[in-house]
Amino acid sequence: MFGVVVVGIGIAGRVRIRDLLAPLPSSAPEKMSVKGFISRRTLGDEQGVKQISMEEAVEREDIQVAMVCTENTFHEEHIRRFLEAGKHVCVEYPMTLNYKAAAELHDLAQQKGLILHEEHIELFTPDFKQLKKDVAGKTLEDGSLHFTGGPLKTGFGFLAFSGIARLTWLVDLFGELSVSGAAMVEDKEKNYTKMTVQLQTEKQKSIIWVEERGPNLPRVKNINFRFDSCSMTELPNAPREPVGLFMQDLVLFGQKLLGQLPPAQLQAEQKRVLHCLQLAERIQQLSETTA
Ligand code: NAD
């Protein structure tokens, strides 16, 4: 059994505790047992799980795994602390708010023989799974992905990092990308931000990624992909699946802990994670120079 501590009790942290307490039957998370949680607030008890201190979590030998569910600005410090203490880490996306730290943390995990997993629930949505099937075998001519949503909470970082799920979709659909331009529009008084990024596929096809956040914007993704044979202007509407998104991610993480996944799959995933963080950093640099 792997003893687990959950760090940060927001939306994600609560779901993690819920899933750890009731794992999918006959799945890898049945080998995980939640031992406590860490919070900056004094919460005492969450779903019957006890609050413990960071010091206790890193020292306890019956805790081998940390699930980092804090705001993005804290991820790097928490991951480092747990890896240095010899614990496996699952972190909610984005792993860090800069590429260099993520690469260092991956190296640290490798040196210590530990799993460092970045959650990507957006790859488990039924809509995305269907989209991936629909895109397979088609040749992209150009495309766009436009995300809108409410204002970003503090501590979630630059838009290219907080929105890494959209970038991950694009890389998973169309392969490695490069950044040819990026610009930001910001109205602090209105709590409004818009990032527009020009990406290119390895075949030099253009993809525009827009991340737009403001008080009255609905949480929506709009796509417009033009292929040689057809165009897609709407996301597929696939039926809900019985297993929740965070549970699917927990199964993947559990399989990594149990050594059940082929090395080639692990390497491809690590490459994708680091590639997306590198793109996000490049986008941030370009946006800052054009601001
Ligand atoms: P959240 O705002 O609910 O919680 C974030 C942090 O804020 C937690 O550490 C929590 O301890 C703290 N917090 C929450 N309520 C608080 C309060 N009343 N007072 C003081 N502190 C409080 O954010 P979240 O949605 O849980 O996101 C956490 C991480 O999960 C982020 O890295 C995010 O990118 C990632 N993530 C979240 C989702 C999701 O569906 N919520 C999906 C994918 C990834």
mmCIF file of C-alpha atoms and ligand atoms in Angstrom:
data_model
loop_
_atom_site.group_PDB
_atom_site.id
_atom_site.type_symbol
_atom_site.label_atom_id
_atom_site.label_comp_id
_atom_site.label_asym_id
_atom_site.label_seq_id
_atom_site.Cartn_x
_atom_site.Cartn_y
_atom_site.Cartn_z
ATOM 1 C CA MET A 1 0.000 0.000 0.000
ATOM 2 C CA PHE A 2 1.059 3.575 -0.726
ATOM 3 C CA GLY A 3 0.239 6.070 2.046
ATOM 4 C CA VAL A 4 -0.884 9.416 0.604
ATOM 5 C CA VAL A 5 -1.020 13.004 1.819
ATOM 6 C CA VAL A 6 -3.152 15.605 -0.013
ATOM 7 C CA VAL A 7 -1.748 19.139 -0.021
ATOM 8 C CA GLY A 8 -4.190 22.052 -0.474
ATOM 9 C CA ILE A 9 -7.898 21.695 0.177
ATOM 10 C CA GLY A 10 -9.663 23.549 -2.640
ATOM 11 C CA ILE A 11 -11.874 22.046 -5.354
ATOM 12 C CA ALA A 12 -9.180 19.658 -6.601
ATOM 13 C CA GLY A 13 -7.887 18.665 -3.143
ATOM 14 C CA ARG A 14 -11.396 17.713 -1.942
ATOM 15 C CA VAL A 15 -12.013 15.607 -5.053
ATOM 16 C CA ARG A 16 -8.679 13.861 -4.531
ATOM 17 C CA ILE A 17 -9.615 12.910 -0.963
ATOM 18 C CA ARG A 18 -13.070 11.730 -2.123
ATOM 19 C CA ASP A 19 -11.538 9.535 -4.852
ATOM 20 C CA LEU A 20 -8.826 8.123 -2.589
ATOM 21 C CA LEU A 21 -11.495 7.145 -0.039
ATOM 22 C CA ALA A 22 -13.582 5.354 -2.702
ATOM 23 C CA PRO A 23 -11.237 4.150 -5.451
ATOM 24 C CA LEU A 24 -12.505 2.563 -8.635
ATOM 25 C CA PRO A 25 -12.910 -1.167 -7.835
ATOM 26 C CA SER A 26 -10.057 -3.386 -9.064
ATOM 27 C CA SER A 27 -7.957 -0.391 -10.115
ATOM 28 C CA ALA A 28 -4.455 0.718 -9.077
ATOM 29 C CA PRO A 29 -5.764 3.372 -6.609
ATOM 30 C CA GLU A 30 -6.991 0.531 -4.390
ATOM 31 C CA LYS A 31 -3.319 0.285 -3.433
ATOM 32 C CA MET A 32 -3.387 3.879 -2.162
ATOM 33 C CA SER A 33 -4.552 4.908 1.283
ATOM 34 C CA VAL A 34 -5.029 8.525 2.351
ATOM 35 C CA LYS A 35 -3.215 9.225 5.631
ATOM 36 C CA GLY A 36 -3.834 12.943 6.040
ATOM 37 C CA PHE A 37 -4.038 16.350 4.414
ATOM 38 C CA ILE A 38 -2.133 19.605 4.691
ATOM 39 C CA SER A 39 -3.731 23.040 4.647
ATOM 40 C CA ARG A 40 -2.645 26.580 5.524
ATOM 41 C CA ARG A 41 -6.002 26.934 7.268
ATOM 42 C CA THR A 42 -6.913 24.992 10.396
ATOM 43 C CA LEU A 43 -9.600 22.651 9.093
ATOM 44 C CA GLY A 44 -9.156 19.781 11.561
ATOM 45 C CA ASP A 45 -10.924 17.120 9.542
ATOM 46 C CA GLU A 46 -11.957 16.697 5.883
ATOM 47 C CA GLN A 47 -14.223 13.795 4.882
ATOM 48 C CA GLY A 48 -12.991 12.002 8.019
ATOM 49 C CA VAL A 49 -9.313 12.504 7.074
ATOM 50 C CA LYS A 50 -7.037 14.210 9.621
ATOM 51 C CA GLN A 51 -5.081 17.423 9.088
ATOM 52 C CA ILE A 52 -1.339 17.005 9.582
ATOM 53 C CA SER A 53 1.612 19.375 9.285
ATOM 54 C CA MET A 54 4.048 19.510 6.365
ATOM 55 C CA GLU A 55 6.848 18.467 8.753
ATOM 56 C CA GLU A 56 4.917 15.392 9.860
ATOM 57 C CA ALA A 57 4.075 14.464 6.235
ATOM 58 C CA VAL A 58 7.674 14.566 5.025
ATOM 59 C CA GLU A 59 8.953 12.623 8.016
ATOM 60 C CA ARG A 60 6.329 9.870 8.222
ATOM 61 C CA GLU A 61 7.493 6.580 6.762
ATOM 62 C CA ASP A 62 3.955 5.387 6.120
ATOM 63 C CA ILE A 63 3.475 8.302 3.678
ATOM 64 C CA GLN A 64 5.130 7.601 0.329
ATOM 65 C CA VAL A 65 3.026 9.838 -1.931
ATOM 66 C CA ALA A 66 2.020 13.532 -2.028
ATOM 67 C CA MET A 67 -0.816 14.938 -4.122
ATOM 68 C CA VAL A 68 -0.146 18.644 -4.662
ATOM 69 C CA CYS A 69 -3.429 20.531 -5.180
ATOM 70 C CA THR A 70 -2.402 24.043 -4.144
ATOM 71 C CA GLU A 71 -2.445 27.177 -6.302
ATOM 72 C CA ASN A 72 0.032 27.026 -9.178
ATOM 73 C CA THR A 73 2.506 29.443 -7.575
ATOM 74 C CA PHE A 74 3.149 26.929 -4.768
ATOM 75 C CA HIS A 75 3.595 23.806 -6.907
ATOM 76 C CA GLU A 76 7.347 24.074 -7.461
ATOM 77 C CA GLU A 77 8.182 24.488 -3.758
ATOM 78 C CA HIS A 78 5.868 21.670 -2.691
ATOM 79 C CA ILE A 79 7.029 19.210 -5.355
ATOM 80 C CA ARG A 80 10.686 19.863 -4.471
ATOM 81 C CA ARG A 81 10.051 19.401 -0.771
ATOM 82 C CA PHE A 82 8.350 16.031 -1.254
ATOM 83 C CA LEU A 83 10.783 14.686 -3.849
ATOM 84 C CA GLU A 84 13.704 15.628 -1.603
ATOM 85 C CA ALA A 85 11.978 13.716 1.203
ATOM 86 C CA GLY A 86 11.811 10.643 -1.081
ATOM 87 C CA LYS A 87 8.055 10.802 -1.821
ATOM 88 C CA HIS A 88 6.344 10.257 -5.188
ATOM 89 C CA VAL A 89 4.356 13.300 -6.358
ATOM 90 C CA CYS A 90 1.163 13.835 -8.312
ATOM 91 C CA VAL A 91 0.652 17.531 -9.076
ATOM 92 C CA GLU A 92 -2.381 19.216 -10.603
ATOM 93 C CA TYR A 93 -1.541 20.998 -13.843
ATOM 94 C CA PRO A 94 0.492 23.090 -14.522
ATOM 95 C CA MET A 95 3.438 21.461 -12.784
ATOM 96 C CA THR A 96 5.310 24.765 -12.436
ATOM 97 C CA LEU A 97 5.171 28.314 -13.757
ATOM 98 C CA ASN A 98 8.484 28.040 -15.605
ATOM 99 C CA TYR A 99 10.118 25.408 -17.775
ATOM 100 C CA LYS A 100 13.508 25.253 -16.063
ATOM 101 C CA ALA A 101 12.029 24.300 -12.699
ATOM 102 C CA ALA A 102 9.921 21.542 -14.283
ATOM 103 C CA ALA A 103 12.952 20.090 -16.079
ATOM 104 C CA GLU A 104 14.963 20.195 -12.814
ATOM 105 C CA LEU A 105 12.158 18.511 -10.883
ATOM 106 C CA HIS A 106 11.897 15.772 -13.513
ATOM 107 C CA ASP A 107 15.652 15.186 -13.193
ATOM 108 C CA LEU A 108 15.391 15.114 -9.410
ATOM 109 C CA ALA A 109 12.563 12.555 -9.557
ATOM 110 C CA GLN A 110 14.568 10.416 -11.983
ATOM 111 C CA GLN A 111 17.713 10.534 -9.821
ATOM 112 C CA LYS A 112 15.703 9.427 -6.799
ATOM 113 C CA GLY A 113 13.719 6.778 -8.654
ATOM 114 C CA LEU A 114 10.425 8.542 -7.892
ATOM 115 C CA ILE A 115 7.292 9.172 -9.961
ATOM 116 C CA LEU A 116 6.474 12.798 -10.749
ATOM 117 C CA HIS A 117 3.077 12.897 -12.427
ATOM 118 C CA GLU A 118 1.272 15.966 -13.797
ATOM 119 C CA GLU A 119 -2.514 15.582 -13.878
ATOM 120 C CA HIS A 120 -4.217 16.289 -17.222
ATOM 121 C CA ILE A 121 -7.919 15.632 -16.780
ATOM 122 C CA GLU A 122 -8.690 17.515 -20.011
ATOM 123 C CA LEU A 123 -7.327 14.535 -21.953
ATOM 124 C CA PHE A 124 -9.953 12.287 -20.320
ATOM 125 C CA THR A 125 -13.081 14.259 -21.242
ATOM 126 C CA PRO A 126 -15.417 12.300 -23.559
ATOM 127 C CA ASP A 127 -15.465 15.311 -25.930
ATOM 128 C CA PHE A 128 -11.704 15.287 -26.262
ATOM 129 C CA LYS A 129 -11.513 11.508 -26.716
ATOM 130 C CA GLN A 130 -14.055 11.787 -29.549
ATOM 131 C CA LEU A 131 -12.264 14.805 -31.044
ATOM 132 C CA LYS A 132 -9.014 12.865 -31.084
ATOM 133 C CA LYS A 133 -10.690 10.010 -32.959
ATOM 134 C CA ASP A 134 -12.281 12.482 -35.413
ATOM 135 C CA VAL A 135 -8.968 14.264 -36.100
ATOM 136 C CA ALA A 136 -6.956 11.040 -36.559
ATOM 137 C CA GLY A 137 -5.829 10.516 -40.153
ATOM 138 C CA LYS A 138 -6.777 14.035 -41.303
ATOM 139 C CA THR A 139 -4.250 16.600 -42.550
ATOM 140 C CA LEU A 140 -4.523 19.993 -40.874
ATOM 141 C CA GLU A 141 -4.404 23.103 -43.065
ATOM 142 C CA ASP A 142 -4.948 25.627 -40.255
ATOM 143 C CA GLY A 143 -6.901 25.934 -37.048
ATOM 144 C CA SER A 144 -7.909 27.876 -33.975
ATOM 145 C CA LEU A 145 -8.840 27.138 -30.376
ATOM 146 C CA HIS A 146 -10.530 29.941 -28.464
ATOM 147 C CA PHE A 147 -11.102 29.504 -24.739
ATOM 148 C CA THR A 148 -13.192 31.907 -22.667
ATOM 149 C CA GLY A 149 -13.753 31.773 -18.926
ATOM 150 C CA GLY A 150 -14.138 33.800 -15.735
ATOM 151 C CA PRO A 151 -11.276 35.877 -14.312
ATOM 152 C CA LEU A 152 -8.277 33.919 -13.139
ATOM 153 C CA LYS A 153 -7.915 33.489 -9.373
ATOM 154 C CA THR A 154 -4.754 34.868 -7.771
ATOM 155 C CA GLY A 155 -1.845 32.445 -7.600
ATOM 156 C CA PHE A 156 -2.655 30.711 -10.886
ATOM 157 C CA GLY A 157 0.084 32.404 -12.956
ATOM 158 C CA PHE A 158 0.443 33.639 -16.519
ATOM 159 C CA LEU A 159 -2.348 32.617 -18.957
ATOM 160 C CA ALA A 160 -0.163 30.282 -21.022
ATOM 161 C CA PHE A 161 0.585 28.267 -17.853
ATOM 162 C CA SER A 162 -2.861 28.395 -16.220
ATOM 163 C CA GLY A 163 -4.288 27.436 -19.629
ATOM 164 C CA ILE A 164 -1.804 24.613 -20.236
ATOM 165 C CA ALA A 165 -4.776 22.247 -20.710
ATOM 166 C CA ARG A 166 -5.609 23.944 -24.030
ATOM 167 C CA LEU A 167 -1.991 23.762 -25.161
ATOM 168 C CA THR A 168 -1.893 20.098 -24.173
ATOM 169 C CA TRP A 169 -4.976 19.436 -26.312
ATOM 170 C CA LEU A 170 -3.305 21.044 -29.332
ATOM 171 C CA VAL A 171 -0.034 19.154 -28.859
ATOM 172 C CA ASP A 172 -1.858 15.873 -28.286
ATOM 173 C CA LEU A 173 -3.902 16.412 -31.470
ATOM 174 C CA PHE A 174 -1.309 17.889 -33.820
ATOM 175 C CA GLY A 175 2.143 17.000 -32.434
ATOM 176 C CA GLU A 176 4.947 19.273 -31.270
ATOM 177 C CA LEU A 177 4.424 22.978 -31.964
ATOM 178 C CA SER A 178 6.505 26.123 -32.151
ATOM 179 C CA VAL A 179 5.500 29.656 -31.196
ATOM 180 C CA SER A 180 5.708 32.309 -33.906
ATOM 181 C CA GLY A 181 3.973 35.144 -32.052
ATOM 182 C CA ALA A 182 2.101 36.039 -28.882
ATOM 183 C CA ALA A 183 0.358 39.149 -27.594
ATOM 184 C CA MET A 184 -1.623 40.147 -24.511
ATOM 185 C CA VAL A 185 -4.447 42.608 -24.008
ATOM 186 C CA GLU A 186 -5.136 43.466 -20.395
ATOM 187 C CA ASP A 187 -7.642 45.758 -18.691
ATOM 188 C CA LYS A 188 -6.881 45.490 -14.970
ATOM 189 C CA GLU A 189 -9.855 47.655 -13.934
ATOM 190 C CA LYS A 190 -12.274 45.365 -15.759
ATOM 191 C CA ASN A 191 -10.399 42.235 -14.658
ATOM 192 C CA TYR A 192 -10.125 41.292 -18.338
ATOM 193 C CA THR A 193 -7.223 39.527 -20.103
ATOM 194 C CA LYS A 194 -6.813 38.116 -23.582
ATOM 195 C CA MET A 195 -3.810 36.238 -24.877
ATOM 196 C CA THR A 196 -3.478 35.504 -28.599
ATOM 197 C CA VAL A 197 -0.806 33.045 -29.671
ATOM 198 C CA GLN A 198 0.352 32.025 -33.146
ATOM 199 C CA LEU A 199 1.550 28.436 -33.189
ATOM 200 C CA GLN A 200 2.969 26.326 -35.983
ATOM 201 C CA THR A 201 2.913 22.590 -36.477
ATOM 202 C CA GLU A 202 6.024 20.715 -37.613
ATOM 203 C CA LYS A 203 4.557 20.958 -41.154
ATOM 204 C CA GLN A 204 4.390 24.770 -40.796
ATOM 205 C CA LYS A 205 0.591 24.862 -40.495
ATOM 206 C CA SER A 206 -0.774 27.744 -38.453
ATOM 207 C CA ILE A 207 -2.860 27.347 -35.284
ATOM 208 C CA ILE A 208 -4.194 30.335 -33.340
ATOM 209 C CA TRP A 209 -4.746 29.824 -29.626
ATOM 210 C CA VAL A 210 -6.770 32.463 -27.778
ATOM 211 C CA GLU A 211 -7.195 32.435 -23.996
ATOM 212 C CA GLU A 212 -9.683 35.090 -22.881
ATOM 213 C CA ARG A 213 -10.845 35.711 -19.323
ATOM 214 C CA GLY A 214 -13.246 38.266 -17.914
ATOM 215 C CA PRO A 215 -16.118 38.649 -15.423
ATOM 216 C CA ASN A 216 -19.033 37.714 -17.706
ATOM 217 C CA LEU A 217 -17.354 35.262 -20.029
ATOM 218 C CA PRO A 218 -18.826 31.730 -20.083
ATOM 219 C CA ARG A 219 -16.467 28.757 -19.702
ATOM 220 C CA VAL A 220 -16.412 27.623 -23.330
ATOM 221 C CA LYS A 221 -13.956 26.247 -25.898
ATOM 222 C CA ASN A 222 -14.534 27.070 -29.574
ATOM 223 C CA ILE A 223 -12.647 25.231 -32.264
ATOM 224 C CA ASN A 224 -12.201 25.815 -35.959
ATOM 225 C CA PHE A 225 -9.981 23.216 -37.601
ATOM 226 C CA ARG A 226 -9.652 23.164 -41.387
ATOM 227 C CA PHE A 227 -8.393 19.908 -42.858
ATOM 228 C CA ASP A 228 -7.652 18.927 -46.465
ATOM 229 C CA SER A 229 -10.924 16.952 -46.543
ATOM 230 C CA CYS A 230 -13.322 18.856 -44.222
ATOM 231 C CA SER A 231 -13.667 21.455 -41.477
ATOM 232 C CA MET A 232 -14.593 21.061 -37.803
ATOM 233 C CA THR A 233 -16.254 24.046 -36.185
ATOM 234 C CA GLU A 234 -17.807 22.407 -33.140
ATOM 235 C CA LEU A 235 -16.577 20.134 -30.401
ATOM 236 C CA PRO A 236 -18.169 16.692 -30.532
ATOM 237 C CA ASN A 237 -20.819 16.161 -27.892
ATOM 238 C CA ALA A 238 -19.888 12.744 -26.521
ATOM 239 C CA PRO A 239 -21.901 11.138 -23.685
ATOM 240 C CA ARG A 240 -20.623 11.333 -20.093
ATOM 241 C CA GLU A 241 -18.575 8.400 -18.903
ATOM 242 C CA PRO A 242 -19.232 6.561 -15.644
ATOM 243 C CA VAL A 243 -15.701 7.101 -14.264
ATOM 244 C CA GLY A 244 -14.922 10.707 -13.247
ATOM 245 C CA LEU A 245 -12.037 12.653 -14.778
ATOM 246 C CA PHE A 246 -9.953 12.934 -11.599
ATOM 247 C CA MET A 247 -10.509 9.215 -10.944
ATOM 248 C CA GLN A 248 -9.195 8.391 -14.423
ATOM 249 C CA ASP A 249 -6.118 10.481 -13.655
ATOM 250 C CA LEU A 250 -5.722 8.721 -10.288
ATOM 251 C CA VAL A 251 -5.811 5.359 -12.075
ATOM 252 C CA LEU A 252 -3.040 6.531 -14.429
ATOM 253 C CA PHE A 253 -0.937 7.784 -11.503
ATOM 254 C CA GLY A 254 -1.569 4.547 -9.574
ATOM 255 C CA GLN A 255 -0.447 2.498 -12.576
ATOM 256 C CA LYS A 256 2.775 4.520 -12.668
ATOM 257 C CA LEU A 257 3.358 3.866 -8.957
ATOM 258 C CA LEU A 258 2.842 0.149 -9.484
ATOM 259 C CA GLY A 259 5.180 0.086 -12.505
ATOM 260 C CA GLN A 260 2.376 -1.111 -14.780
ATOM 261 C CA LEU A 261 3.027 1.226 -17.730
ATOM 262 C CA PRO A 262 5.510 0.655 -20.563
ATOM 263 C CA PRO A 263 8.610 2.926 -20.434
ATOM 264 C CA ALA A 264 7.860 4.258 -23.947
ATOM 265 C CA GLN A 265 4.468 5.573 -22.762
ATOM 266 C CA LEU A 266 6.059 7.234 -19.713
ATOM 267 C CA GLN A 267 8.770 8.855 -21.838
ATOM 268 C CA ALA A 268 6.266 10.151 -24.409
ATOM 269 C CA GLU A 269 4.136 11.655 -21.649
ATOM 270 C CA GLN A 270 7.108 13.300 -19.951
ATOM 271 C CA LYS A 271 8.230 14.717 -23.308
ATOM 272 C CA ARG A 272 4.761 16.168 -23.928
ATOM 273 C CA VAL A 273 4.543 17.700 -20.434
ATOM 274 C CA LEU A 274 7.942 19.401 -20.719
ATOM 275 C CA HIS A 275 7.293 20.493 -24.324
ATOM 276 C CA CYS A 276 4.038 22.222 -23.300
ATOM 277 C CA LEU A 277 5.704 23.990 -20.365
ATOM 278 C CA GLN A 278 8.513 25.115 -22.670
ATOM 279 C CA LEU A 279 5.941 26.505 -25.138
ATOM 280 C CA ALA A 280 4.142 28.283 -22.290
ATOM 281 C CA GLU A 281 7.387 29.926 -21.211
ATOM 282 C CA ARG A 282 8.169 31.032 -24.779
ATOM 283 C CA ILE A 283 4.650 32.484 -25.082
ATOM 284 C CA GLN A 284 5.123 34.397 -21.832
ATOM 285 C CA GLN A 285 8.471 35.811 -23.027
ATOM 286 C CA LEU A 286 7.013 36.893 -26.374
ATOM 287 C CA SER A 287 3.919 38.418 -24.758
ATOM 288 C CA GLU A 288 6.065 40.423 -22.376
ATOM 289 C CA THR A 289 8.273 41.777 -25.148
ATOM 290 C CA THR A 290 5.258 42.820 -27.244
ATOM 291 C CA ALA A 291 3.250 44.261 -24.296
HETATM 292 P P1 NAD B 1 -8.978 26.316 -5.355
HETATM 293 O O1 NAD B 1 -8.941 27.797 -5.463
HETATM 294 O O2 NAD B 1 -10.285 25.675 -5.045
HETATM 295 O O3 NAD B 1 -7.915 25.862 -4.284
HETATM 296 C C1 NAD B 1 -6.573 26.277 -4.435
HETATM 297 C C2 NAD B 1 -5.903 26.454 -3.106
HETATM 298 O O4 NAD B 1 -6.572 27.471 -2.389
HETATM 299 C C3 NAD B 1 -5.880 25.229 -2.220
HETATM 300 O O5 NAD B 1 -4.557 25.053 -1.792
HETATM 301 C C4 NAD B 1 -6.744 25.558 -1.039
HETATM 302 O O6 NAD B 1 -6.119 25.143 0.148
HETATM 303 C C5 NAD B 1 -6.786 27.041 -1.043
HETATM 304 N N1 NAD B 1 -8.109 27.515 -0.625
HETATM 305 C C6 NAD B 1 -9.297 27.149 -1.150
HETATM 306 N N2 NAD B 1 -10.292 27.772 -0.517
HETATM 307 C C7 NAD B 1 -9.704 28.560 0.414
HETATM 308 C C8 NAD B 1 -10.196 29.455 1.403
HETATM 309 N N3 NAD B 1 -11.505 29.655 1.577
HETATM 310 N N4 NAD B 1 -9.288 30.089 2.175
HETATM 311 C C9 NAD B 1 -7.974 29.888 2.036
HETATM 312 N N5 NAD B 1 -7.443 29.047 1.114
HETATM 313 C C10 NAD B 1 -8.302 28.398 0.342
HETATM 314 O O7 NAD B 1 -8.360 25.747 -6.726
HETATM 315 P P2 NAD B 1 -8.491 24.328 -7.406
HETATM 316 O O8 NAD B 1 -9.492 24.406 -8.486
HETATM 317 O O9 NAD B 1 -8.636 23.268 -6.370
HETATM 318 O O10 NAD B 1 -7.066 24.225 -8.110
HETATM 319 C C11 NAD B 1 -5.943 23.633 -7.455
HETATM 320 C C12 NAD B 1 -4.990 23.125 -8.508
HETATM 321 O O11 NAD B 1 -5.672 22.158 -9.311
HETATM 322 C C13 NAD B 1 -4.471 24.176 -9.475
HETATM 323 O O12 NAD B 1 -3.147 23.859 -9.796
HETATM 324 C C14 NAD B 1 -5.338 23.992 -10.708
HETATM 325 O O13 NAD B 1 -4.677 24.417 -11.878
HETATM 326 C C15 NAD B 1 -5.517 22.492 -10.685
HETATM 327 N N6 NAD B 1 -6.670 21.988 -11.407
HETATM 328 C C16 NAD B 1 -7.931 22.198 -10.935
HETATM 329 C C17 NAD B 1 -9.008 21.693 -11.643
HETATM 330 C C18 NAD B 1 -10.429 21.861 -11.151
HETATM 331 O O14 NAD B 1 -11.323 21.322 -11.805
HETATM 332 N N7 NAD B 1 -10.668 22.561 -10.069
HETATM 333 C C19 NAD B 1 -8.796 20.987 -12.822
HETATM 334 C C20 NAD B 1 -7.507 20.764 -13.263
HETATM 335 C C21 NAD B 1 -6.448 21.273 -12.540
#
